[in-house]
Coordinates of C-alpha atoms and ligand atoms in Angstrom, one line a residue:
X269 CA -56.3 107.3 128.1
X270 CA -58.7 104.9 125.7
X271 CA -60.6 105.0 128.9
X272 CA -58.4 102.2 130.5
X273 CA -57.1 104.5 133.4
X274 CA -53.7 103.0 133.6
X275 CA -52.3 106.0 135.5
X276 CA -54.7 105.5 138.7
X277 CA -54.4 101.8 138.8
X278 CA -50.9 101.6 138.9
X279 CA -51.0 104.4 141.6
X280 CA -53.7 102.1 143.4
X281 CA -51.4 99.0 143.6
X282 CA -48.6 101.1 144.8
X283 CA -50.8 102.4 147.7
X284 CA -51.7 99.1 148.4
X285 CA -48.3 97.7 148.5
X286 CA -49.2 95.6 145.9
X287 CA -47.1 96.8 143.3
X288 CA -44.6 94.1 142.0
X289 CA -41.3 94.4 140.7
X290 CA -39.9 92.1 138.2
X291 CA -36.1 91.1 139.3
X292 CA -33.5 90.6 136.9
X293 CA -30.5 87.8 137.0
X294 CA -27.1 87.7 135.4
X295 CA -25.7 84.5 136.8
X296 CA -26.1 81.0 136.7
X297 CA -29.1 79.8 138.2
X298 CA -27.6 78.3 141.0
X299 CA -27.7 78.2 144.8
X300 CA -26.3 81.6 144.3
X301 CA -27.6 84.2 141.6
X302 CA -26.7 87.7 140.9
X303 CA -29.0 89.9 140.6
X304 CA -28.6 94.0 140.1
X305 CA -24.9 93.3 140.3
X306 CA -25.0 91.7 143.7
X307 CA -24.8 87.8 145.0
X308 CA -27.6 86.1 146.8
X309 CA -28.0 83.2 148.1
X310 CA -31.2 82.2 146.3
X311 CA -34.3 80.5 148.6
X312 CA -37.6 81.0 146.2
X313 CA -36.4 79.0 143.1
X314 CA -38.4 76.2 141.9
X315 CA -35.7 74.4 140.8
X316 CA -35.5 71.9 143.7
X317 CA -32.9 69.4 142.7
X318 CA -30.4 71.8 141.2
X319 CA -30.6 70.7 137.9
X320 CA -31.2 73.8 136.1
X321 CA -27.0 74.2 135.6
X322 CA -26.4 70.3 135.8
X323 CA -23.6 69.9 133.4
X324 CA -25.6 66.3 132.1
X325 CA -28.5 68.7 131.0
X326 CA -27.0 71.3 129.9
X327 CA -25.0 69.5 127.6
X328 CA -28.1 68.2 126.2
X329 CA -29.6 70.8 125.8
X330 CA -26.3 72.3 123.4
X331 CA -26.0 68.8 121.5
X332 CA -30.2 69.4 120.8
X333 CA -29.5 72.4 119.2
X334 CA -26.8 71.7 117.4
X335 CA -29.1 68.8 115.8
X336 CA -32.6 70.5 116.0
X337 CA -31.8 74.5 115.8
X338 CA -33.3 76.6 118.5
X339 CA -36.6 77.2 117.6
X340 CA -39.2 74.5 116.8
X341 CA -40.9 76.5 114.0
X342 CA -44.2 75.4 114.2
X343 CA -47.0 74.2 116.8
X344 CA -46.5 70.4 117.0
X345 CA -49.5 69.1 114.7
X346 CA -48.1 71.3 111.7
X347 CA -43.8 70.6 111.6
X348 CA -43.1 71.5 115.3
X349 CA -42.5 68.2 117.3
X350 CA -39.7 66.4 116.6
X351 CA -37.8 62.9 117.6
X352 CA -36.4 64.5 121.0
X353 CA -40.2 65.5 121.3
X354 CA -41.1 62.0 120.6
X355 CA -38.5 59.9 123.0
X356 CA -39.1 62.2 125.5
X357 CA -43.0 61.5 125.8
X358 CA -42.6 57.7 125.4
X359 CA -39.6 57.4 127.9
X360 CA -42.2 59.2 130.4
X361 CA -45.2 57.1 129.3
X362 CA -43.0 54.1 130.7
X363 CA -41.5 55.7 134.0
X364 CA -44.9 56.9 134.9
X365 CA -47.0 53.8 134.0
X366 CA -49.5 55.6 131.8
X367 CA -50.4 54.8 127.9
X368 CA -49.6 57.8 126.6
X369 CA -47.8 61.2 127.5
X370 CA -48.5 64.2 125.6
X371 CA -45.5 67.3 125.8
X372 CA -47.1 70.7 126.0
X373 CA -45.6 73.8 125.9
X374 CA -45.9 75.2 129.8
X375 CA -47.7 73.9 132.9
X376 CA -50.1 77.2 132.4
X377 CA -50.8 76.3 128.9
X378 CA -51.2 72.7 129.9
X379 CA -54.0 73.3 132.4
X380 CA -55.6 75.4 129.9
X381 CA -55.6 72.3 127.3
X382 CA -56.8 69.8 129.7
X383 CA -60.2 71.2 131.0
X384 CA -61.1 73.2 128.3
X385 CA -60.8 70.0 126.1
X386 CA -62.5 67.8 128.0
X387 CA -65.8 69.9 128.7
X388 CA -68.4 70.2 126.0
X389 CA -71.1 71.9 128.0
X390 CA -71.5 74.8 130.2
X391 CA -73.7 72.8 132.8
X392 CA -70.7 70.3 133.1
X393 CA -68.9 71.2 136.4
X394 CA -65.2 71.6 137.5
X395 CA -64.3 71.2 141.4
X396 CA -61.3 72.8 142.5
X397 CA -59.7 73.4 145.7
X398 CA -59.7 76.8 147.0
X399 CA -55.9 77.5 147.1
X400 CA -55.7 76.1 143.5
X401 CA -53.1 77.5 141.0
X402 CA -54.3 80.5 138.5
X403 CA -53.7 77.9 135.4
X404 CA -56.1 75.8 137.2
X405 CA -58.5 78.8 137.6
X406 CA -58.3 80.2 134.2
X407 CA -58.3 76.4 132.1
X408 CA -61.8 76.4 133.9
X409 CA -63.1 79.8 133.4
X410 CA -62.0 79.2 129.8
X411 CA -63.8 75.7 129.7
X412 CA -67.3 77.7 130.8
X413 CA -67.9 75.1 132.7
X414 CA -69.7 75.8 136.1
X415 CA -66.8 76.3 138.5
X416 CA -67.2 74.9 142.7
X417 CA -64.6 75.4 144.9
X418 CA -64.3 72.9 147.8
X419 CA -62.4 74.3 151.0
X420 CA -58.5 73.3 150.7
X421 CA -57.4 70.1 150.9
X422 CA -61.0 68.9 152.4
X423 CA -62.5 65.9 150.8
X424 CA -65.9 66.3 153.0
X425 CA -66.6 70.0 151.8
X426 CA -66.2 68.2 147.9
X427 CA -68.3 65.3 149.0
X428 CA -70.8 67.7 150.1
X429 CA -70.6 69.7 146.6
X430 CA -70.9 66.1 144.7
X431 CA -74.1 65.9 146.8
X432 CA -76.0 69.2 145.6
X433 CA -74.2 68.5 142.2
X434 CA -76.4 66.8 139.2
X435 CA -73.8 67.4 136.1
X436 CA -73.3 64.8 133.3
X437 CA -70.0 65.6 133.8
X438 CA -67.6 65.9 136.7
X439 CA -64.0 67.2 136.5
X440 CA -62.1 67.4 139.9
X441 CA -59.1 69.3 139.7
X442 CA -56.0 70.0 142.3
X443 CA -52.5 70.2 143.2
X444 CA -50.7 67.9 144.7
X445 CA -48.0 69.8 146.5
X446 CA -49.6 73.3 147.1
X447 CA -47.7 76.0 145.4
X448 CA -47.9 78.4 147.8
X449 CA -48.0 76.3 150.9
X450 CA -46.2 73.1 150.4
X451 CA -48.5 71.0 151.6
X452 CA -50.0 67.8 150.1
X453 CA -53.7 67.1 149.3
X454 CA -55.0 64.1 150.2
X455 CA -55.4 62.0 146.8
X456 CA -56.0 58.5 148.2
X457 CA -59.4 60.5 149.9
X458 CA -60.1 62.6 147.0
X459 CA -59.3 59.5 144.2
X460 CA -61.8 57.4 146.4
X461 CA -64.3 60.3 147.1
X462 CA -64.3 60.5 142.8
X463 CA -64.7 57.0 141.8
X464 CA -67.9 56.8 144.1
X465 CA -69.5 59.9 142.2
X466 CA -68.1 59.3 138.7
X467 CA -65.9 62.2 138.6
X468 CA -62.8 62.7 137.0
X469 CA -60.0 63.2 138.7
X470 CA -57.2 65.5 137.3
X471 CA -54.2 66.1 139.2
X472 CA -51.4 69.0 138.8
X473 CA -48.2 67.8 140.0
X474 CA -46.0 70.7 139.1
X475 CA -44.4 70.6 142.5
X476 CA -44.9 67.3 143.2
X477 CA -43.0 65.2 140.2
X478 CA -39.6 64.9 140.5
X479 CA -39.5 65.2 144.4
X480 CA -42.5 63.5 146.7
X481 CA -43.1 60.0 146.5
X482 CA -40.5 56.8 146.5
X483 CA -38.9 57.6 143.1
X484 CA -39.7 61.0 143.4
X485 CA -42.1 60.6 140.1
X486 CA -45.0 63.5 142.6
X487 CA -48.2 63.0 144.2
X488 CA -49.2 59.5 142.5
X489 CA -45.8 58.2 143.6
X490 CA -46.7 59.4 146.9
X491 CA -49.5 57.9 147.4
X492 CA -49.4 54.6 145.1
X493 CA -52.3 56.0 143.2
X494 CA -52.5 54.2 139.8
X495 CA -54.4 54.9 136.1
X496 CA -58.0 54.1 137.3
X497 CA -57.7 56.6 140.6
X498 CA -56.4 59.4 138.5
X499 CA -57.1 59.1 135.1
X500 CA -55.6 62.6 134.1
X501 CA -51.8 63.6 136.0
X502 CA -50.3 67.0 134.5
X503 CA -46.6 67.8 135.4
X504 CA -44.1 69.8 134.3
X505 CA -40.2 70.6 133.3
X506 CA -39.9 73.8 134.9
X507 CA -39.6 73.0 138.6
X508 CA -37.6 70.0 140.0
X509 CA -36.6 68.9 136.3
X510 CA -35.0 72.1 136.0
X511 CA -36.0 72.9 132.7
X512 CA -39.1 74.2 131.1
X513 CA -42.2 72.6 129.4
X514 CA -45.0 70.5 130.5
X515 CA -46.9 67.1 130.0
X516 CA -50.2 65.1 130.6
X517 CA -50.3 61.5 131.0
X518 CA -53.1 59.4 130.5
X519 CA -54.9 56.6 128.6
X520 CA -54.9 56.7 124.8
X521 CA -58.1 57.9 124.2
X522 CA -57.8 60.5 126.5
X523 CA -54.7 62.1 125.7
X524 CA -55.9 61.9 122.0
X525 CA -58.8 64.1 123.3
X526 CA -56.9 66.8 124.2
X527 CA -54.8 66.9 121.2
X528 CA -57.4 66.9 119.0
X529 CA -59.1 69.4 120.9
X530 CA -57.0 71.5 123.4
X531 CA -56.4 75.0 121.3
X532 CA -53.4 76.1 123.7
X533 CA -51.6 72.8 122.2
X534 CA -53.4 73.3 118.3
X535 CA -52.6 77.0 118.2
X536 CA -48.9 78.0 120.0
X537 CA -45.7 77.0 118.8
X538 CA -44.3 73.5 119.7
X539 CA -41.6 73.2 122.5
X540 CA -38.3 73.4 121.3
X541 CA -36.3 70.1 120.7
X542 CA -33.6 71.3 122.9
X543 CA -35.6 71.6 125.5
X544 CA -37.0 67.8 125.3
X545 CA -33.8 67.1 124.8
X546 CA -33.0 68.7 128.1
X547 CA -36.1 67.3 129.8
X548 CA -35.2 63.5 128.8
X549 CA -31.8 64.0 130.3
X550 CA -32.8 65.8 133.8
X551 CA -35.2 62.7 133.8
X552 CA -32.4 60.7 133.5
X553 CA -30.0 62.6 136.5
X554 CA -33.8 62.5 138.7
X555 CA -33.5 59.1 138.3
X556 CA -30.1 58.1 138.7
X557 CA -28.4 60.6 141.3
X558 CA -30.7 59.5 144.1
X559 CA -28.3 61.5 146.8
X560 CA -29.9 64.5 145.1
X561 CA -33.4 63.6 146.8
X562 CA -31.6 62.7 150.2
X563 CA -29.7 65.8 150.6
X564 CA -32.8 67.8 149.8
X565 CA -34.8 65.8 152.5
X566 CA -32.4 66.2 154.9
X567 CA -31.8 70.2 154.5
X568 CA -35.8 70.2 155.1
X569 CA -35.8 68.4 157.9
X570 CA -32.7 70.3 159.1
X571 CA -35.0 74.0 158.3
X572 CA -38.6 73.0 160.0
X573 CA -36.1 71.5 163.5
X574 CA -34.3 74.8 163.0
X575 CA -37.6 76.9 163.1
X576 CA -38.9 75.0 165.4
X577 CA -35.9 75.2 168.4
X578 CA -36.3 78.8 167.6
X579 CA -40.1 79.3 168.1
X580 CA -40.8 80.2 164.9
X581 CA -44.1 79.4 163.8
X582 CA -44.3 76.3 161.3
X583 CA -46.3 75.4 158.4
X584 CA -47.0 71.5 158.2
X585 CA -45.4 71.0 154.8
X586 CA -42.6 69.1 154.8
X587 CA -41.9 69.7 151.4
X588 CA -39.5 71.7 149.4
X589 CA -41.9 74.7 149.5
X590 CA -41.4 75.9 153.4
X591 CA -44.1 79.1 153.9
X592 CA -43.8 81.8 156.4
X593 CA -46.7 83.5 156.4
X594 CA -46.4 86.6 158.5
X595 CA -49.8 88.2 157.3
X596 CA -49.3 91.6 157.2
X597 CA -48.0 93.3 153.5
X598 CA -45.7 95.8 154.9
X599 CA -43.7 93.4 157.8
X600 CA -43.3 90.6 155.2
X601 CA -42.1 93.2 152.6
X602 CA -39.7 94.3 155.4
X603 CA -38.7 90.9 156.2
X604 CA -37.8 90.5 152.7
X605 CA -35.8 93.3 152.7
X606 CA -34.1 92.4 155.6
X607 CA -33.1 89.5 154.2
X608 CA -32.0 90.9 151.0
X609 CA -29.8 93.4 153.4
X610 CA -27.6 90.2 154.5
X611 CA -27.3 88.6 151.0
X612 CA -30.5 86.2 150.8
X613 CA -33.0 86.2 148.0
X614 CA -36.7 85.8 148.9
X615 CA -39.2 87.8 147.2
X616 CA -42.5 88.4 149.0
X617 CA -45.8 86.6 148.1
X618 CA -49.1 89.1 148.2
X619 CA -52.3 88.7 147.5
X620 CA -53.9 88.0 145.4
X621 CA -51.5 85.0 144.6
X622 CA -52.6 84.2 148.2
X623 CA -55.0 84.9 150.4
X624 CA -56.1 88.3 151.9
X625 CA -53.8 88.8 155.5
X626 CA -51.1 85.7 154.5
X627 CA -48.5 87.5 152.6
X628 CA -45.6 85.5 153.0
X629 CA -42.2 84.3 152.4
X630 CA -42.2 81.3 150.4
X631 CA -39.2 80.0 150.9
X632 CA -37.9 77.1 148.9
X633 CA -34.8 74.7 149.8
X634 CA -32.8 72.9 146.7
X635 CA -30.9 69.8 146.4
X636 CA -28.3 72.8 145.3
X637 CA -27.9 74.3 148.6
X638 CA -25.3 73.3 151.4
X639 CA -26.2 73.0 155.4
X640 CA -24.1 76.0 156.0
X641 CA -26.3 78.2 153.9
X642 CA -29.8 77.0 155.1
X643 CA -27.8 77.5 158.8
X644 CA -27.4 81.1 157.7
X645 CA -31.0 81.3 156.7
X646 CA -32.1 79.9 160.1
X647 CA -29.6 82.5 161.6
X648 CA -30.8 85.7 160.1
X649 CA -34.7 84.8 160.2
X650 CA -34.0 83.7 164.3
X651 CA -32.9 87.3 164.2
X652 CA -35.1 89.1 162.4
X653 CA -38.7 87.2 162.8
X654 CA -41.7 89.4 163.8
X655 CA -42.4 88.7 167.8
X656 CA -45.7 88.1 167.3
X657 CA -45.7 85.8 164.7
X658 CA -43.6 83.4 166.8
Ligands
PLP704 C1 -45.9 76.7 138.1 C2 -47.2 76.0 138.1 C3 -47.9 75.9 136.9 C4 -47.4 76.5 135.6 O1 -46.4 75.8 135.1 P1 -45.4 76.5 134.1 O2 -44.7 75.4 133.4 O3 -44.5 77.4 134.9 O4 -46.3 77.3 133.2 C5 -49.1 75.2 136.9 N1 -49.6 74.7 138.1 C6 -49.0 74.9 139.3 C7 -49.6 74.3 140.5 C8 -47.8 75.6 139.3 O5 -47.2 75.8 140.5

């Protein structure tokens, strides 16, 4: 029909095993979910320090809406941002060192905002790391910027990029924690690689903030990268804080750029109040519940030794994202139904989210789960792992 051949393309992803299925939840999000009436133990959330159902937070959340209402009515430069908006990015500004915080409304949306406001010409460039988000992907294509991928996590492949490169301007882009494969890029390389070359240095720390690093405040944290090494640091609300949203942090004159130009902040309906609300107080709990961080450390640790005493391969992140990629489609789909047979929830990553022949299972551990139920994990994987992929 209309020409768009909807029938045969859904047929093709089905043949291909690449047909995805959305899962619906009826519980708390917890360590435990429900979902289609039965109870999982739940190891691919992103909400890494439980705080999604922490009582502090969720009670902020209520008491916001009782103030605010739900909905925030109206994108933020019209009537949409309010006073929670307003503590929330000024309380952030200080724990994070930077001038200025600016809320947006999702990480996706935020990395949409940033490069497409900062580049004014199509022969400006944007480097990117190979395994680099979709958001990251898209803000550039949308930016029409000239787009060079560097190979992951390799500062000499960029450096060798910078070489051939001659653009006014030069926007380097990546993740801190990869999404997909937990590990961490090297920013003190990168940050010093992009000072000598005048580029810009933007870093997405969507997995990072709230876990890596001393405090736990990401990537920057980690590696005690300041202001002048990367000017530009996106995060966001819906992973460790537990909540939803995003933010960029910068200098004054840059985060002013992106409000006055970024359309996906201009043109989509503010974040609700609650929600800051909610944000502000899981920064809060981050901040002061420490043990959090330590128990979530230690079930890592207690995973990867796990793995490793059973000869299962091991990725090198030692992060809250732990991949196993098995490579094939069809044995990690089985794997995940295997696992899904003996009450644990891990959906299976396929291309093209990664890689051709690296489906995995992303498995993530939370400050929410107990040693007894990452045991379990260990237990039915040790059972069930692929022989060849040990
Ligand atoms: C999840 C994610 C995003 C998108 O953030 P949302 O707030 O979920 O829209 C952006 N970048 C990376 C690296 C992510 O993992």
């Amino acid at each position: 029909m209309f020409g768009i051949d909807a029938d045969s393309r859904l047929k093709n992803l089905t043949d291909m095993g690449l047909f995805r299925h959305v899962n619906v939840y009826s519980s708390k999000q917890d360590a435990e979910i429900v979902v289609d009436g039965r109870r999982y133990i739940n190891f691919c959330s992103n909400d890494y320090l439980g705080l999604a159902r922490h009582p502090r937070v969720v009670s902020a959340f209520q008491q916001a809406s009782d103030t605010y209402g739900v909905g925030s009515s109206a994108s933020p430069m019209i009537c949409g941002k309010s006073e929670a908006h307003e503590i929330l990015e000024q309380r952030l500004a200080k724990r994070l060192g930077r001038e200025r915080v600016v809320l947006m409304s999702s990480g996706y949306m935020a990395n949409l905002a940033i490069i497409s406001a900062l580049i004014t010409s199509r022969s400006h460039s944007v480097f990117m790391d190979k395994l680099c988000h979709a958001s990251m992907v898209d803000g550039a294509v949308l930016s029409r910027a000239r787009i060079k991928r560097y190979r992951h996590a390799d500062p000499d492949a960029l450096k060798a990029l910078f070489e051939a490169d001659q653009s006014a301007v030069k926007l380097v882009h990546t993740e801190s924690v990869f999404s997909m494969d937990g590990d961490i890029a090297p920013l003190r390389l990168l940050a010093d690689l992009c000072s000598e070359n005048q580029a810009c240095l933007i870093v997405d720390d969507a997995h990072g903030f709230g876990v890596i690093g001393d405090k736990g405040l990401g990537g920057l944290d980690y590696f005690c990268l300041g202001e002048s090494d990367v000017p530009l640091l996106m995060g966001t609300f819906g992973k460790a804080l537990g909540v939803y949203g995003a933010f960029v942090a910068g200098s004054n004159e840059m985060t002013e750029l992106i409000v006055q130009h970024a359309r996906p902040y201009i043109y989509s309906t503010a974040l609700p109040a609650a929600v800051a609300a909610a944000a502000l107080e899981a920064l809060s709990v981050q901040e002061q519940e420490t043990a959090l961080r330590t128990h979530l450390f230690s079930l890592i640790d207690r995973f990867r030794a796990g793995l490793e005493a059973a000869g299962i391969y091991q990725s090198l992140s030692t992060t809250p994202i732990q991949p196993l990629i098995i490579g094939s489609i069809d044995k990690t789909m089985n794997l995940s139904q295997v696992l899904l047979q003996n009450g644990i929830f891990v959906t299976a990553i396929r291309p093209p989210t990664v890689p051709q022949n690296s489906a995995r299972l992303r498995i993530t551990l939370s400050a929410s789960h107990t040693e007894d139920q990452v045991d379990y994990l260990l237990e039915v994987l040790c059972k069930h792992f692929p022989a060849e992929r040990r």
